[in-house]
Tab-separated table of C-alpha atoms and ligand atoms in Angstrom:
chain	number	residue	atom	x	y	z
Q	1	MET	CA	13.913	31.598	-17.794
Q	2	THR	CA	11.988	34.507	-15.869
Q	3	ALA	CA	15.556	34.778	-14.655
Q	4	VAL	CA	16.524	36.490	-18.051
Q	5	ALA	CA	16.661	40.585	-17.789
Q	6	THR	CA	13.518	41.692	-20.196
Q	7	ALA	CA	14.244	45.413	-19.104
Q	8	HIS	CA	15.060	46.764	-22.894
Q	9	LEU	CA	11.439	45.002	-24.428
Q	10	ILE	CA	8.942	47.015	-24.715
Q	11	ASP	CA	6.730	47.837	-21.543
Q	12	PRO	CA	3.241	45.754	-20.981
Q	13	HIS	CA	0.388	47.687	-21.785
Q	14	GLY	CA	-0.281	50.023	-18.593
Q	15	GLY	CA	3.306	48.995	-17.490
Q	16	VAL	CA	3.141	45.868	-15.558
Q	17	LEU	CA	2.375	42.477	-16.534
Q	18	VAL	CA	-0.324	41.158	-14.821
Q	19	ASP	CA	-0.158	37.780	-13.415
Q	20	ARG	CA	-3.482	36.521	-11.828
Q	21	THR	CA	-2.473	32.868	-11.283
Q	22	GLY	CA	-2.604	31.739	-7.504
Q	23	GLU	CA	-3.282	28.761	-5.054
Q	24	ARG	CA	-6.509	27.177	-4.957
Q	25	PRO	CA	-8.537	29.163	-2.261
Q	26	GLU	CA	-10.024	26.915	0.558
Q	27	GLY	CA	-13.688	26.522	0.229
Q	28	VAL	CA	-13.974	26.749	-3.533
Q	29	GLU	CA	-16.484	23.262	-3.438
Q	30	SER	CA	-18.732	25.120	-1.661
Q	31	LEU	CA	-19.115	28.368	-4.055
Q	32	GLU	CA	-21.562	28.891	-6.976
Q	33	ARG	CA	-20.337	27.732	-9.711
Q	34	LEU	CA	-20.675	29.243	-13.227
Q	35	SER	CA	-20.372	27.677	-16.536
Q	36	LEU	CA	-18.143	29.844	-19.199
Q	37	THR	CA	-18.331	29.678	-22.528
Q	38	SER	CA	-15.399	28.237	-24.772
Q	39	ARG	CA	-14.655	32.417	-25.565
Q	40	GLU	CA	-15.145	33.097	-21.705
Q	41	VAL	CA	-12.498	30.222	-21.199
Q	42	SER	CA	-10.103	31.808	-23.294
Q	43	ASP	CA	-10.511	35.299	-21.906
Q	44	LEU	CA	-10.030	33.730	-18.434
Q	45	ASP	CA	-7.085	32.591	-19.255
Q	46	MET	CA	-5.408	35.397	-21.138
Q	47	LEU	CA	-6.383	37.450	-17.895
Q	48	ALA	CA	-4.334	34.849	-15.699
Q	49	CYS	CA	-0.756	35.205	-17.473
Q	50	GLY	CA	-1.261	38.987	-18.537
Q	51	ALA	CA	-2.043	39.131	-22.002
Q	52	LEU	CA	-4.805	41.115	-21.252
Q	53	SER	CA	-2.871	43.163	-19.084
Q	54	PRO	CA	-3.509	45.764	-17.863
Q	55	LEU	CA	-6.894	43.756	-16.747
Q	56	GLU	CA	-7.201	42.037	-13.891
Q	57	GLY	CA	-10.526	40.333	-14.254
Q	58	PHE	CA	-13.724	40.972	-16.316
Q	59	MET	CA	-14.363	44.322	-17.085
Q	60	GLY	CA	-16.954	46.773	-14.775
Q	61	PRO	CA	-19.397	49.127	-16.555
Q	62	ALA	CA	-17.269	52.042	-16.240
Q	63	ASP	CA	-14.154	50.698	-18.344
Q	64	TYR	CA	-17.067	48.655	-20.001
Q	65	GLU	CA	-19.080	52.202	-21.133
Q	66	ARG	CA	-15.802	53.698	-22.021
Q	67	VAL	CA	-14.060	51.209	-24.075
Q	68	LEU	CA	-17.520	50.844	-26.117
Q	69	GLU	CA	-17.849	55.173	-26.572
Q	70	GLU	CA	-14.116	55.938	-26.677
Q	71	MET	CA	-11.930	52.755	-27.003
Q	72	ARG	CA	-10.360	53.678	-23.811
Q	73	LEU	CA	-10.625	52.022	-20.212
Q	74	LEU	CA	-11.844	54.412	-17.184
Q	75	ASP	CA	-8.391	55.612	-16.604
Q	76	GLY	CA	-7.923	56.482	-20.196
Q	77	LEU	CA	-5.504	53.813	-21.704
Q	78	PRO	CA	-6.408	52.437	-24.976
Q	79	TRP	CA	-8.632	49.531	-24.724
Q	80	ALA	CA	-10.774	48.216	-28.366
Q	81	LEU	CA	-12.617	45.295	-27.079
Q	82	PRO	CA	-15.224	44.455	-24.061
Q	83	VAL	CA	-14.098	41.235	-21.866
Q	84	CYS	CA	-17.045	40.411	-20.138
Q	85	LEU	CA	-18.397	37.708	-18.247
Q	86	ALA	CA	-22.309	37.444	-19.334
Q	87	VAL	CA	-24.359	35.220	-16.332
Q	88	GLY	CA	-28.082	34.826	-16.327
Q	89	GLY	CA	-28.627	36.261	-12.774
Q	90	ALA	CA	-26.873	37.786	-9.978
Q	91	PRO	CA	-24.602	35.560	-7.867
Q	92	LYS	CA	-25.859	35.241	-4.010
Q	93	GLY	CA	-22.436	35.292	-2.538
Q	94	ASP	CA	-19.366	37.902	-3.002
Q	95	ARG	CA	-17.121	34.925	-4.430
Q	96	VAL	CA	-18.015	32.322	-7.510
Q	97	ALA	CA	-16.040	29.967	-8.835
Q	98	LEU	CA	-15.845	29.611	-12.637
Q	99	ALA	CA	-16.023	26.239	-14.492
Q	100	ASP	CA	-15.493	25.485	-18.114
Q	101	GLU	CA	-18.200	23.457	-20.228
Q	102	ALA	CA	-16.858	20.278	-19.437
Q	103	GLY	CA	-16.953	21.410	-15.106
Q	104	ALA	CA	-13.919	21.879	-14.506
Q	105	VAL	CA	-13.072	24.375	-12.100
Q	106	LEU	CA	-10.652	26.754	-12.649
Q	107	ALA	CA	-10.810	30.343	-11.328
Q	108	VAL	CA	-12.763	31.834	-8.456
Q	109	LEU	CA	-14.286	35.613	-9.387
Q	110	ASP	CA	-14.752	38.177	-6.377
Q	111	VAL	CA	-17.680	40.069	-7.281
Q	112	GLU	CA	-17.472	43.799	-7.868
Q	113	GLU	CA	-20.711	44.317	-9.966
Q	114	VAL	CA	-23.379	42.842	-12.199
Q	115	PHE	CA	-24.924	45.136	-14.605
Q	116	GLY	CA	-27.351	45.407	-17.739
Q	117	TYR	CA	-25.551	45.897	-21.107
Q	118	ASP	CA	-27.637	46.851	-24.475
Q	119	LYS	CA	-26.661	43.786	-26.854
Q	120	GLU	CA	-27.616	45.950	-30.132
Q	121	ARG	CA	-25.485	48.962	-29.073
Q	122	GLU	CA	-22.641	46.517	-28.301
Q	123	ALA	CA	-22.628	45.613	-31.684
Q	124	GLU	CA	-22.991	48.157	-33.576
Q	125	ARG	CA	-20.330	50.028	-31.291
Q	126	CYS	CA	-17.812	46.847	-31.681
Q	127	PHE	CA	-18.871	45.424	-35.072
Q	128	ARG	CA	-19.994	48.174	-36.515
Q	129	THR	CA	-23.019	45.986	-37.227
Q	130	THR	CA	-26.200	45.111	-35.688
Q	131	ASP	CA	-26.494	41.946	-38.549
Q	132	ALA	CA	-27.205	38.453	-36.561
Q	133	GLU	CA	-25.108	36.865	-39.780
Q	134	HIS	CA	-22.088	38.566	-38.188
Q	135	PRO	CA	-20.375	35.326	-36.380
Q	136	GLY	CA	-19.290	37.935	-33.581
Q	137	VAL	CA	-22.836	39.185	-33.223
Q	138	ALA	CA	-24.595	36.133	-33.361
Q	139	ARG	CA	-22.501	34.780	-30.300
Q	140	LEU	CA	-23.314	38.471	-28.456
Q	141	TYR	CA	-26.965	37.750	-29.200
Q	142	GLN	CA	-26.617	33.910	-27.806
Q	143	GLN	CA	-24.936	35.072	-24.351
Q	144	HIS	CA	-26.596	35.580	-21.247
Q	145	PRO	CA	-28.435	39.058	-20.187
Q	146	LEU	CA	-25.842	40.472	-17.279
Q	147	TYR	CA	-22.082	40.963	-17.293
Q	148	LEU	CA	-20.263	39.983	-13.880
Q	149	ALA	CA	-17.259	42.063	-13.120
Q	150	GLY	CA	-14.607	41.070	-10.581
Q	151	ARG	CA	-10.900	40.328	-10.678
Q	152	VAL	CA	-10.099	36.579	-11.082
Q	153	THR	CA	-7.604	34.265	-9.680
Q	154	VAL	CA	-6.507	31.055	-11.633
Q	155	PHE	CA	-5.295	28.309	-10.336
Q	156	GLU	CA	-6.258	25.750	-13.048
Q	157	ARG	CA	-4.799	26.363	-16.271
Q	158	VAL	CA	-6.546	25.614	-19.465
Q	159	GLU	CA	-5.166	22.850	-21.057
Q	160	PRO	CA	-3.263	24.125	-24.218
Q	161	LEU	CA	-4.305	22.665	-27.522
Q	162	PHE	CA	-0.645	22.744	-28.973
Q	163	PRO	CA	1.336	22.536	-25.830
Q	164	GLU	CA	4.320	22.639	-27.571
Q	165	LEU	CA	3.352	26.012	-28.580
Q	166	ALA	CA	2.007	27.617	-25.532
Q	167	MET	CA	4.012	30.611	-24.144
Q	168	ASP	CA	2.751	33.041	-21.895
Q	169	PRO	CA	4.019	36.530	-21.882
Q	170	ALA	CA	6.880	35.935	-19.417
Q	171	GLU	CA	7.882	33.281	-21.729
Q	172	THR	CA	7.542	34.772	-25.391
Q	173	ARG	CA	9.719	37.703	-23.363
Q	174	ALA	CA	12.171	35.590	-21.982
Q	175	GLU	CA	12.814	34.264	-24.755
Q	176	PHE	CA	13.221	37.442	-26.766
Q	177	ALA	CA	15.189	38.639	-24.494
Q	178	ARG	CA	17.805	35.006	-24.372
Q	179	ARG	CA	18.281	35.572	-27.926
Q	180	GLY	CA	18.968	39.201	-27.649
Q	181	TRP	CA	16.186	40.718	-29.732
Q	182	ARG	CA	14.732	44.267	-28.620
Q	183	ARG	CA	12.987	45.121	-31.874
Q	184	VAL	CA	9.984	41.837	-32.330
Q	185	VAL	CA	7.417	42.087	-35.100
Q	186	GLY	CA	3.951	39.894	-34.360
Q	187	PHE	CA	2.268	38.411	-36.827
Q	188	GLN	CA	-1.069	37.222	-36.035
Q	189	THR	CA	-2.728	35.120	-38.517
Q	190	ARG	CA	-5.623	31.996	-38.974
Q	191	ASN	CA	-4.845	30.982	-41.913
Q	192	PRO	CA	-2.304	28.777	-43.360
Q	193	ILE	CA	1.034	30.953	-44.644
Q	194	HIS	CA	0.979	31.353	-48.433
Q	195	ARG	CA	3.466	33.508	-50.144
Q	196	ALA	CA	1.907	36.239	-49.706
Q	197	HIS	CA	1.823	36.284	-45.813
Q	198	GLU	CA	5.640	34.876	-46.214
Q	199	TYR	CA	6.455	38.036	-48.178
Q	200	LEU	CA	4.858	40.526	-45.461
Q	201	THR	CA	6.434	38.980	-42.370
Q	202	LYS	CA	9.879	38.717	-43.785
Q	203	GLY	CA	9.763	41.836	-45.351
Q	204	ALA	CA	8.594	43.168	-41.736
Q	205	LEU	CA	11.641	41.258	-40.335
Q	206	GLU	CA	14.026	42.717	-42.569
Q	207	THR	CA	13.784	45.639	-40.510
Q	208	VAL	CA	13.391	44.460	-36.808
Q	209	ASP	CA	15.273	41.689	-34.654
Q	210	GLY	CA	12.903	38.906	-34.645
Q	211	LEU	CA	9.518	37.882	-35.732
Q	212	LEU	CA	6.974	36.202	-33.409
Q	213	ILE	CA	4.524	33.620	-35.711
Q	214	HIS	CA	1.670	34.328	-33.211
Q	215	PRO	CA	-1.341	31.989	-34.901
Q	216	LEU	CA	-4.807	32.294	-32.866
Q	217	VAL	CA	-5.909	28.861	-32.107
Q	218	GLY	CA	-8.967	29.756	-29.793
Q	219	ASP	CA	-12.531	29.453	-31.364
Q	220	THR	CA	-12.644	30.399	-34.967
Q	221	LYS	CA	-15.743	29.935	-37.994
Q	222	ALA	CA	-16.122	26.314	-38.631
Q	223	ASP	CA	-15.361	27.412	-42.125
Q	224	ASP	CA	-11.600	28.522	-41.233
Q	225	VAL	CA	-9.061	26.037	-41.187
Q	226	PRO	CA	-9.084	24.149	-38.287
Q	227	ALA	CA	-5.690	24.751	-35.893
Q	228	ALA	CA	-4.669	21.403	-36.317
Q	229	THR	CA	-4.047	21.907	-40.176
Q	230	ARG	CA	-2.498	25.257	-39.716
Q	231	VAL	CA	-0.041	24.744	-37.116
Q	232	GLU	CA	1.597	21.497	-39.348
Q	233	CYS	CA	1.675	24.552	-42.201
Q	234	TYR	CA	3.272	26.328	-40.268
Q	235	ARG	CA	5.540	23.922	-39.045
Q	236	VAL	CA	6.520	22.839	-42.559
Q	237	LEU	CA	6.937	26.273	-43.705
Q	238	LEU	CA	9.259	27.542	-41.085
Q	239	GLU	CA	11.768	24.166	-41.066
Q	240	ASN	CA	11.969	24.819	-44.764
Q	241	TYR	CA	11.820	28.544	-45.288
Q	242	TYR	CA	12.517	30.519	-42.227
Q	243	PRO	CA	15.964	31.003	-40.087
Q	244	ALA	CA	15.188	29.229	-36.824
Q	245	ASP	CA	17.180	31.924	-34.792
Q	246	ARG	CA	15.111	34.774	-36.175
Q	247	VAL	CA	11.404	33.590	-35.662
Q	248	VAL	CA	9.458	32.305	-32.302
Q	249	ILE	CA	6.516	30.492	-33.211
Q	250	SER	CA	3.713	30.286	-30.282
Q	251	ALA	CA	0.123	29.959	-30.028
Q	252	PHE	CA	-2.074	32.580	-29.398
Q	253	PRO	CA	-5.165	31.466	-27.107
Q	254	ALA	CA	-7.560	34.179	-28.101
Q	255	ALA	CA	-10.854	33.524	-29.754
Q	256	MET	CA	-11.763	35.480	-32.927
Q	257	ARG	CA	-14.431	37.947	-32.558
Q	258	TYR	CA	-14.502	39.328	-36.192
Q	259	ALA	CA	-14.728	42.724	-34.813
Q	260	GLY	CA	-12.144	43.928	-37.742
Q	261	PRO	CA	-10.457	47.459	-36.901
Q	262	ARG	CA	-11.399	47.326	-33.216
Q	263	GLU	CA	-9.681	43.304	-33.114
Q	264	ALA	CA	-6.773	44.975	-34.883
Q	265	ILE	CA	-6.300	47.293	-31.689
Q	266	TRP	CA	-6.645	44.977	-29.394
Q	267	HIS	CA	-4.411	42.072	-30.948
Q	268	ALA	CA	-1.865	44.372	-31.092
Q	269	ILE	CA	-2.233	45.471	-27.699
Q	270	CYS	CA	-2.188	42.058	-26.586
Q	271	ARG	CA	0.894	41.035	-28.721
Q	272	LYS	CA	2.731	43.861	-26.823
Q	273	ASN	CA	2.300	42.136	-23.637
Q	274	TYR	CA	3.859	39.121	-25.285
Q	275	GLY	CA	6.825	41.902	-25.792
Q	276	CYS	CA	6.355	42.659	-29.499
Q	277	SER	CA	7.379	46.293	-30.646
Q	278	HIS	CA	5.734	45.958	-33.695
Q	279	PHE	CA	2.587	44.280	-35.065
Q	280	ILE	CA	1.825	43.299	-38.810
Q	281	VAL	CA	-1.647	44.696	-40.005
Q	282	GLY	CA	-2.811	43.456	-43.158
Q	283	ARG	CA	-5.705	44.324	-45.651
Q	284	ASP	CA	-9.315	43.843	-43.622
Q	285	HIS	CA	-7.210	42.102	-40.417
Q	286	ALA	CA	-9.886	40.141	-38.081
Q	287	GLY	CA	-12.653	40.932	-40.839
Q	288	VAL	CA	-14.976	38.798	-41.865
Q	289	GLY	CA	-17.658	39.023	-45.225
Q	290	THR	CA	-17.969	42.543	-46.273
Q	291	TYR	CA	-18.867	44.409	-42.822
Q	292	TYR	CA	-15.265	46.409	-42.882
Q	293	GLY	CA	-13.815	48.643	-45.273
Q	294	THR	CA	-10.423	47.392	-46.827
Q	295	TYR	CA	-8.050	49.777	-44.559
Q	296	ASP	CA	-10.559	50.576	-41.673
Q	297	ALA	CA	-8.391	48.515	-39.497
Q	298	GLN	CA	-5.575	50.278	-40.323
Q	299	LEU	CA	-6.876	53.753	-40.516
Q	300	VAL	CA	-8.394	52.518	-36.879
Q	301	PHE	CA	-4.597	53.174	-35.132
Q	302	ASP	CA	-5.193	57.237	-36.278
Q	303	GLU	CA	-7.810	57.244	-33.425
Q	304	PHE	CA	-4.538	57.202	-30.972
Q	305	GLU	CA	-1.230	59.102	-30.632
Q	306	GLY	CA	1.501	56.589	-31.181
Q	307	HIS	CA	2.846	56.976	-27.829
Q	308	GLU	CA	-0.783	55.954	-26.500
Q	309	LEU	CA	-0.311	52.653	-27.968
Q	310	ASP	CA	3.805	52.023	-28.055
Q	311	ILE	CA	3.585	49.166	-30.627
Q	312	GLU	CA	3.915	50.377	-33.763
Q	313	PRO	CA	1.357	49.066	-36.353
Q	314	MET	CA	3.245	47.939	-39.680
Q	315	PHE	CA	0.676	48.148	-42.704
Q	316	PHE	CA	0.597	46.131	-45.499
Q	317	GLU	CA	-1.033	45.729	-48.865
Q	318	HIS	CA	-1.847	42.352	-50.479
Q	319	ALA	CA	0.836	40.696	-52.193
Q	320	PHE	CA	1.378	38.772	-55.107
Q	321	TRP	CA	3.823	37.383	-57.281
Q	322	CYS	CA	4.527	39.477	-60.194
Q	323	ARG	CA	5.640	37.260	-63.491
Q	324	VAL	CA	7.294	40.825	-64.772
Q	325	CYS	CA	9.071	41.773	-61.811
Q	326	GLY	CA	10.108	38.104	-61.115
Q	327	GLN	CA	9.579	38.283	-57.415
Q	328	MET	CA	6.704	38.909	-54.927
Q	329	ALA	CA	5.311	42.152	-54.463
Q	330	THR	CA	2.675	45.168	-53.747
Q	331	PRO	CA	0.650	47.329	-55.665
Q	332	LYS	CA	2.908	49.606	-53.691
Q	333	THR	CA	6.242	48.014	-55.094
Q	334	CYS	CA	5.057	46.940	-58.557
Q	335	PRO	CA	4.033	48.776	-61.505
Q	336	HIS	CA	2.480	45.894	-63.461
Q	337	GLY	CA	-1.268	44.929	-64.126
Q	338	GLY	CA	-3.172	42.407	-63.295
Q	339	ASP	CA	-2.637	39.866	-66.281
Q	340	ASP	CA	1.024	39.638	-64.600
Q	341	HIS	CA	-0.066	39.088	-61.130
Q	342	VAL	CA	-0.408	35.740	-60.173
Q	343	PHE	CA	-4.163	35.500	-58.529
Q	344	LEU	CA	-5.749	32.427	-57.188
Q	345	SER	CA	-9.155	32.971	-55.610
Q	346	GLY	CA	-9.883	31.252	-52.075
Q	347	THR	CA	-12.433	28.922	-54.135
Q	348	LYS	CA	-9.966	28.177	-56.388
Q	349	VAL	CA	-7.281	27.098	-54.131
Q	350	ARG	CA	-9.820	24.779	-52.453
Q	351	GLU	CA	-11.123	23.286	-55.601
Q	352	LEU	CA	-7.100	22.350	-56.829
Q	353	LEU	CA	-6.436	21.535	-52.860
Q	354	ALA	CA	-9.609	18.934	-52.902
Q	355	ALA	CA	-8.466	17.353	-56.398
Q	356	GLY	CA	-5.202	16.881	-54.742
Q	357	GLU	CA	-3.658	19.318	-57.050
Q	358	LEU	CA	-0.559	21.526	-56.196
Q	359	PRO	CA	-1.624	25.327	-56.533
Q	360	PRO	CA	1.865	27.266	-58.134
Q	361	VAL	CA	4.633	27.377	-56.306
Q	362	GLU	CA	4.258	31.184	-56.644
Q	363	PHE	CA	1.348	31.052	-54.622
Q	364	SER	CA	1.920	28.234	-52.015
Q	365	ARG	CA	4.901	26.388	-51.057
Q	366	PRO	CA	4.570	23.100	-52.153
Q	367	GLU	CA	5.275	21.304	-48.413
Q	368	VAL	CA	2.123	23.528	-47.282
Q	369	ALA	CA	-0.205	22.706	-49.778
Q	370	ALA	CA	0.875	19.313	-49.320
Q	371	VAL	CA	-0.197	19.409	-45.857
Q	372	LEU	CA	-3.640	21.154	-47.200
Q	373	ILE	CA	-4.273	18.243	-49.451
Q	374	GLU	CA	-3.669	15.647	-46.883
Q	375	ALA	CA	-6.489	17.563	-44.610
Q	376	TYR	CA	-8.589	17.862	-47.558
Q	377	LEU	CA	-8.366	13.896	-48.441
Q	378	GLN	CA	-9.137	13.002	-44.666
Q	379	THR	CA	-12.519	15.098	-44.771
A	401	ZN	ZN1	5.666	43.605	-61.751
């Protein structure tokens, strides 16, 4: 696949697609072994395949500081969130083995530095709150007290949750090239796709060559719809309502941080590495609760010059079915009032599904609703 020329696609962030996969080095068994959290394992796998290009390992203090203060790496390249490995103490040797929570050794890390960090400061900078009720902050507060920096070499890739949807950046790039796409819009989601988001993705697709539906399948909050159910929703939606030759669906292996604006930038940079020239940013992207303003995740893009990110953000309003317009619309395109719009709260939708009732077709495709009802009935 990689033989296909991909030169006409957007460059990876920093110019080169990183590959930190490699042979298992000699003597791994005798190395000190660190156990990674599932979030850190997600990061490790993304480092391995270049999804986090130009990073080649877990961040050192200079990059970390500048990311916190200025949303840039030490060399000035935009970067919005720390990618760090928390440890309880300094390792003894200059190389350590990295294992998942089950004890499987996945990689080695060549130790560059161990440094302390201020959890409250990181929370304030990255999440705009120090509230331990925020899921990202809560996870941060539970971490070990030091960060271990160094380049990684990954010799055992994580078993993908959805093997049929697993595509590394080199693979999505090759697939886009094979299809002759140049302009590709990426869509991040951690929810089932209802009519509103179908409308956004199709609106975006109208202006480019192809659409990458890139659902996040790493860790999410316990009350988010489970990834397996979502994947089934995407499958029936794509099968029935999207042209196969214009859409690629693949899983985004990241864990959610719920960092709102900063995560929107981070998500966009990662999708650039996957070959997307455009990226959809809706209202309250990567938000949780009421921690972020509705448009914060769109406004944050103004903190960079367009050429710095290269990938083009596409900002969207909340969409709905308007009975008067007789079509999907947003406040940007529909002059009618709320009474004319089909709006269902998340709670209302859950009530309908739990009762085995289909939400109106103006809200959700019946095939998608059927999958969700099935999932509700099983829990
Ligand atoms: Zn209208």
